[in-house]
């Protein structure tokens, strides 16, 4: 069972504000999910190298370094929470690097 | 008590590719209008898929090889999660478990040149722990309650290079960073320009009693925008911490920023909670296998680097450390110097020729380039060619022209690109070495200045220079100075009554 502190930490990493009821409910639900996944821990993986993918491809690269135009600025800023037509404007976040 | 400083450097270098690390937006963002080099990939839009830029991987491998690193044969990308608006995806694609380059070293010559040049340097080896490839973040500008975000830089290829804690002084950190900057420039993979943020460095530093093998409390220094700032900030911290420790105080583990205006470090505001990056393999990018053939092809593109060239110039040509350092500061200059030597018609006297070429480059060539605002790395684009400098040097050596004339000719070659020999012929600049002609001029000067001749006879040597000058003037500077000197002495002696 996840502790209230762990739930709070996870919620903060995801930038979620939880009510005390939600905290209790998600602690319950998330613990079940983790327990389920924990079944993997029982498998003997001795001698099996770790993998980073399950796809049978590797080393796919773009050999052509020529740049191509992307979005126009108008398009890029269309979903901005706030903008002055040049920048994305967000609440000041100085020193709040998580 | 005597304290010893232990420094490790973490350096980020922007790789100078045309397009970004994982998308085809232009990576040349400097001076561009905000948010004009962006696309769904580097804006972190849902569903957009990254593709690896092969050139960026090759550039990173080149730096790794130049730093004597091992190159991973198998590597993959990982997501480094953190929440900050300069990172639109909420994570940075980076490398963690398997850096592309690891276990290397670099040799650097450490000099304290703050009070003038020193021929002697201490050669130090600094180990490289790892160099991995990742993507740069966007740029934030803070204003009041808001931050303005420009994502042009988001996704520019970035190489993070981490040293072992092998650095023992501010001068050594400076030497390491200069060498690193020079290497990426020699390789042509980055400008290494700290003022423009193409190279960013964060030292971590701790003090311990001399001879101890445990580490003291570590601080990190940020906001260093020049090589000098790195040296000054480290020197300042060593002094500050030594003072605290000697007074029986304790060092706080903090992140510091360098305040250039006040020339001091200040504690930076930081969130108290520890970072929780939750690295995991990037599911959108396949792993990378690096074949022997590819690695060798990349290795073949690495030129002889500055330190190796300095050693060779000193060994083969007997040049001073100063000359060797000056000539190799920019790869283009070093290449130009070597090309000039290759065209020498007297390969047996290479050391003499090398010294002559080195002198010409450092005086006349550098002076003219400075006057005409040509940056040193553009030396191949100016009109004067290496073979022409060698031709000029040989004209002087053969006695065809004197050094002063040669300087005028060089300036003309610089302006027009014409061959020195052609200029000398067309303008009749060849030195007059014909004895009867020179004797006639000398006798004219002597009879026109009896008073000065008498002064020389009375031992006023300075006046001899005046008479030399009169002969040079009469021959428009073309007289063979050595001959004039001799003939003038004879004529003055002969006039003794």
Short mmCIF file of N, CA, C and O in Angstrom, two decimals, chain B residues 419-485:
data_model
loop_
_atom_site.label_atom_id
_atom_site.label_comp_id
_atom_site.label_asym_id
_atom_site.label_seq_id
_atom_site.Cartn_x
_atom_site.Cartn_y
_atom_site.Cartn_z
N UNK B 419 51.18 38.00 -57.29
CA UNK B 419 52.38 37.34 -56.78
C UNK B 419 53.42 38.38 -56.35
O UNK B 419 53.63 39.36 -57.05
N UNK B 420 54.12 38.14 -55.25
CA UNK B 420 55.15 39.07 -54.79
C UNK B 420 56.20 39.34 -55.88
O UNK B 420 56.60 40.48 -56.09
N UNK B 421 56.61 38.30 -56.57
CA UNK B 421 57.66 38.46 -57.57
C UNK B 421 57.20 39.43 -58.67
O UNK B 421 57.95 40.30 -59.11
N UNK B 422 55.93 39.28 -59.08
CA UNK B 422 55.38 40.14 -60.12
C UNK B 422 55.33 41.59 -59.64
O UNK B 422 55.66 42.52 -60.39
N UNK B 423 54.97 41.78 -58.37
CA UNK B 423 54.89 43.14 -57.82
C UNK B 423 56.28 43.77 -57.78
O UNK B 423 56.48 44.92 -58.18
N UNK B 424 57.25 42.99 -57.32
CA UNK B 424 58.63 43.48 -57.22
C UNK B 424 59.14 43.91 -58.60
O UNK B 424 59.74 44.98 -58.76
N UNK B 425 58.85 43.11 -59.62
CA UNK B 425 59.32 43.43 -60.98
C UNK B 425 58.59 44.64 -61.54
O UNK B 425 59.20 45.58 -62.03
N UNK B 426 57.25 44.60 -61.42
CA UNK B 426 56.45 45.67 -62.02
C UNK B 426 56.80 47.02 -61.41
O UNK B 426 56.81 48.04 -62.10
N UNK B 427 57.10 47.05 -60.13
CA UNK B 427 57.34 48.33 -59.46
C UNK B 427 58.82 48.65 -59.29
O UNK B 427 59.17 49.64 -58.65
N UNK B 428 59.65 47.76 -59.84
CA UNK B 428 61.08 48.00 -59.71
C UNK B 428 61.53 48.09 -58.26
O UNK B 428 62.29 48.98 -57.88
N UNK B 429 61.04 47.20 -57.44
CA UNK B 429 61.34 47.26 -56.01
C UNK B 429 62.58 46.48 -55.61
O UNK B 429 62.99 46.49 -54.47
N UNK B 430 63.16 45.80 -56.63
CA UNK B 430 64.31 44.95 -56.29
C UNK B 430 65.38 45.80 -55.62
O UNK B 430 65.62 46.95 -55.99
N UNK B 431 66.03 45.23 -54.68
CA UNK B 431 67.04 45.89 -53.90
C UNK B 431 68.22 46.27 -54.79
O UNK B 431 68.60 45.53 -55.69
N UNK B 432 68.83 47.44 -54.54
CA UNK B 432 70.02 47.81 -55.29
C UNK B 432 71.24 47.26 -54.55
O UNK B 432 71.52 47.65 -53.43
N UNK B 433 71.91 46.31 -55.19
CA UNK B 433 73.09 45.72 -54.56
C UNK B 433 74.33 45.99 -55.42
O UNK B 433 75.40 45.43 -55.18
N UNK B 434 74.13 46.83 -56.42
CA UNK B 434 75.23 47.13 -57.34
C UNK B 434 76.17 48.13 -56.66
O UNK B 434 75.80 49.27 -56.36
N UNK B 435 77.42 47.70 -56.42
CA UNK B 435 78.35 48.50 -55.62
C UNK B 435 78.67 49.88 -56.23
O UNK B 435 78.57 50.89 -55.54
N UNK B 436 79.04 49.96 -57.50
CA UNK B 436 79.32 51.30 -58.06
C UNK B 436 78.13 52.26 -57.92
O UNK B 436 78.33 53.43 -57.55
N UNK B 437 76.90 51.76 -58.16
CA UNK B 437 75.72 52.62 -58.03
C UNK B 437 75.59 53.12 -56.60
O UNK B 437 75.40 54.32 -56.37
N UNK B 438 75.69 52.19 -55.66
CA UNK B 438 75.51 52.57 -54.25
C UNK B 438 76.63 53.51 -53.80
O UNK B 438 76.39 54.45 -53.06
N UNK B 439 77.86 53.25 -54.28
CA UNK B 439 79.00 54.09 -53.85
C UNK B 439 78.79 55.53 -54.30
O UNK B 439 79.07 56.47 -53.57
N UNK B 440 78.24 55.68 -55.53
CA UNK B 440 77.97 57.02 -56.04
C UNK B 440 76.99 57.76 -55.11
O UNK B 440 77.23 58.88 -54.71
N UNK B 441 75.90 57.07 -54.73
CA UNK B 441 74.90 57.69 -53.85
C UNK B 441 75.53 58.04 -52.50
O UNK B 441 75.34 59.13 -51.97
N UNK B 442 76.30 57.09 -51.96
CA UNK B 442 76.94 57.29 -50.65
C UNK B 442 77.85 58.53 -50.69
O UNK B 442 77.82 59.36 -49.79
N UNK B 443 78.64 58.65 -51.77
CA UNK B 443 79.57 59.79 -51.86
C UNK B 443 78.83 61.11 -51.97
O UNK B 443 79.25 62.12 -51.40
N UNK B 444 77.71 61.08 -52.67
CA UNK B 444 76.89 62.29 -52.77
C UNK B 444 76.40 62.71 -51.38
O UNK B 444 76.46 63.88 -51.00
N UNK B 445 75.89 61.72 -50.62
CA UNK B 445 75.36 62.01 -49.28
C UNK B 445 76.48 62.54 -48.37
O UNK B 445 76.30 63.52 -47.64
N UNK B 446 77.65 61.92 -48.44
CA UNK B 446 78.76 62.32 -47.59
C UNK B 446 79.20 63.75 -47.90
O UNK B 446 79.38 64.56 -46.99
N UNK B 447 79.30 64.10 -49.19
CA UNK B 447 79.76 65.46 -49.52
C UNK B 447 78.68 66.50 -49.24
O UNK B 447 79.00 67.67 -49.00
N UNK B 448 77.41 66.08 -49.22
CA UNK B 448 76.32 67.02 -48.95
C UNK B 448 76.16 67.29 -47.45
O UNK B 448 75.51 68.25 -47.06
N UNK B 449 76.74 66.41 -46.58
CA UNK B 449 76.56 66.57 -45.14
C UNK B 449 77.89 66.54 -44.40
O UNK B 449 78.11 65.69 -43.53
N UNK B 450 78.79 67.48 -44.68
CA UNK B 450 80.12 67.43 -44.04
C UNK B 450 80.04 67.54 -42.52
O UNK B 450 80.80 66.89 -41.81
N UNK B 451 79.09 68.33 -42.06
CA UNK B 451 78.97 68.52 -40.60
C UNK B 451 78.64 67.21 -39.89
O UNK B 451 79.25 66.86 -38.88
N UNK B 452 77.67 66.47 -40.44
CA UNK B 452 77.25 65.21 -39.84
C UNK B 452 78.37 64.17 -39.92
O UNK B 452 78.56 63.39 -38.98
N UNK B 453 79.10 64.21 -41.04
CA UNK B 453 80.20 63.26 -41.18
C UNK B 453 81.24 63.52 -40.08
O UNK B 453 81.72 62.58 -39.44
N UNK B 454 81.50 64.80 -39.83
CA UNK B 454 82.45 65.14 -38.78
C UNK B 454 81.96 64.65 -37.42
O UNK B 454 82.73 64.14 -36.61
N UNK B 455 80.64 64.76 -37.19
CA UNK B 455 80.07 64.29 -35.91
C UNK B 455 80.26 62.79 -35.73
O UNK B 455 80.58 62.31 -34.65
N UNK B 456 80.08 62.05 -36.82
CA UNK B 456 80.28 60.60 -36.73
C UNK B 456 81.75 60.33 -36.39
O UNK B 456 82.06 59.50 -35.54
N UNK B 457 82.63 61.07 -37.03
CA UNK B 457 84.07 60.88 -36.78
C UNK B 457 84.41 61.23 -35.34
O UNK B 457 85.32 60.66 -34.76
N UNK B 458 83.61 62.15 -34.75
CA UNK B 458 83.84 62.50 -33.34
C UNK B 458 83.19 61.50 -32.39
O UNK B 458 83.14 61.73 -31.19
N UNK B 459 82.59 60.45 -32.96
CA UNK B 459 82.05 59.38 -32.11
C UNK B 459 80.55 59.46 -31.87
O UNK B 459 80.00 58.70 -31.08
N UNK B 460 79.86 60.34 -32.56
CA UNK B 460 78.40 60.40 -32.37
C UNK B 460 77.71 59.39 -33.29
O UNK B 460 77.30 59.71 -34.40
N UNK B 461 77.61 58.17 -32.79
CA UNK B 461 77.10 57.05 -33.61
C UNK B 461 75.70 57.29 -34.14
O UNK B 461 75.32 56.84 -35.21
N UNK B 462 74.89 58.01 -33.35
CA UNK B 462 73.49 58.21 -33.74
C UNK B 462 73.38 58.90 -35.11
O UNK B 462 72.48 58.62 -35.87
N UNK B 463 74.34 59.78 -35.37
CA UNK B 463 74.31 60.53 -36.62
C UNK B 463 74.56 59.62 -37.82
O UNK B 463 74.12 59.89 -38.94
N UNK B 464 75.22 58.49 -37.58
CA UNK B 464 75.45 57.52 -38.66
C UNK B 464 74.11 57.04 -39.22
O UNK B 464 73.92 56.90 -40.41
N UNK B 465 73.17 56.83 -38.30
CA UNK B 465 71.81 56.40 -38.71
C UNK B 465 71.15 57.43 -39.61
O UNK B 465 70.49 57.08 -40.58
N UNK B 466 71.40 58.69 -39.28
CA UNK B 466 70.83 59.76 -40.11
C UNK B 466 71.38 59.66 -41.54
O UNK B 466 70.64 59.75 -42.52
N UNK B 467 72.70 59.44 -41.65
CA UNK B 467 73.31 59.36 -42.98
C UNK B 467 72.80 58.14 -43.74
O UNK B 467 72.53 58.20 -44.94
N UNK B 468 72.65 57.00 -43.02
CA UNK B 468 72.06 55.79 -43.62
C UNK B 468 70.69 56.15 -44.21
O UNK B 468 70.35 55.78 -45.33
N UNK B 469 69.93 56.88 -43.40
CA UNK B 469 68.58 57.26 -43.81
C UNK B 469 68.60 58.09 -45.09
O UNK B 469 67.75 57.93 -45.96
N UNK B 470 69.60 58.98 -45.21
CA UNK B 470 69.71 59.81 -46.41
C UNK B 470 69.95 58.95 -47.65
O UNK B 470 69.39 59.19 -48.71
N UNK B 471 70.81 57.92 -47.49
CA UNK B 471 71.09 57.03 -48.62
C UNK B 471 69.81 56.27 -49.00
O UNK B 471 69.47 56.14 -50.18
N UNK B 472 69.10 55.77 -47.98
CA UNK B 472 67.88 55.01 -48.23
C UNK B 472 66.86 55.90 -48.94
O UNK B 472 66.18 55.48 -49.87
N UNK B 473 66.80 57.15 -48.49
CA UNK B 473 65.84 58.09 -49.08
C UNK B 473 66.18 58.29 -50.56
O UNK B 473 65.29 58.27 -51.43
N UNK B 474 67.47 58.46 -50.84
CA UNK B 474 67.89 58.70 -52.21
C UNK B 474 67.62 57.50 -53.12
O UNK B 474 67.48 57.65 -54.33
N UNK B 475 67.57 56.32 -52.53
CA UNK B 475 67.32 55.11 -53.34
C UNK B 475 65.88 54.63 -53.17
O UNK B 475 65.55 53.51 -53.51
N UNK B 476 65.03 55.44 -52.62
CA UNK B 476 63.62 55.09 -52.35
C UNK B 476 63.50 53.78 -51.57
O UNK B 476 62.67 52.92 -51.84
N UNK B 477 64.40 53.62 -50.61
CA UNK B 477 64.33 52.49 -49.69
C UNK B 477 64.81 51.17 -50.27
O UNK B 477 64.68 50.13 -49.62
N UNK B 478 65.33 51.19 -51.48
CA UNK B 478 65.67 49.92 -52.12
C UNK B 478 67.11 49.48 -51.95
O UNK B 478 67.49 48.40 -52.37
N UNK B 479 67.92 50.34 -51.36
CA UNK B 479 69.34 49.99 -51.23
C UNK B 479 69.53 48.81 -50.29
O UNK B 479 68.82 48.66 -49.31
N UNK B 480 70.47 47.96 -50.64
CA UNK B 480 70.84 46.84 -49.78
C UNK B 480 71.50 47.43 -48.53
O UNK B 480 72.62 47.94 -48.59
N UNK B 481 70.80 47.34 -47.43
CA UNK B 481 71.21 48.05 -46.22
C UNK B 481 72.59 47.62 -45.74
O UNK B 481 73.39 48.45 -45.28
N UNK B 482 72.87 46.36 -45.87
CA UNK B 482 74.16 45.85 -45.38
C UNK B 482 75.32 46.47 -46.18
O UNK B 482 76.33 46.89 -45.61
N UNK B 483 75.11 46.53 -47.51
CA UNK B 483 76.14 47.13 -48.37
C UNK B 483 76.30 48.62 -48.08
O UNK B 483 77.41 49.13 -48.01
N UNK B 484 75.16 49.30 -47.92
CA UNK B 484 75.21 50.74 -47.66
C UNK B 484 76.00 50.99 -46.38
O UNK B 484 76.85 51.88 -46.32
N UNK B 485 75.72 50.21 -45.37
CA UNK B 485 76.39 50.34 -44.09
C UNK B 485 77.91 50.30 -44.29
O UNK B 485 78.66 51.18 -43.84
#
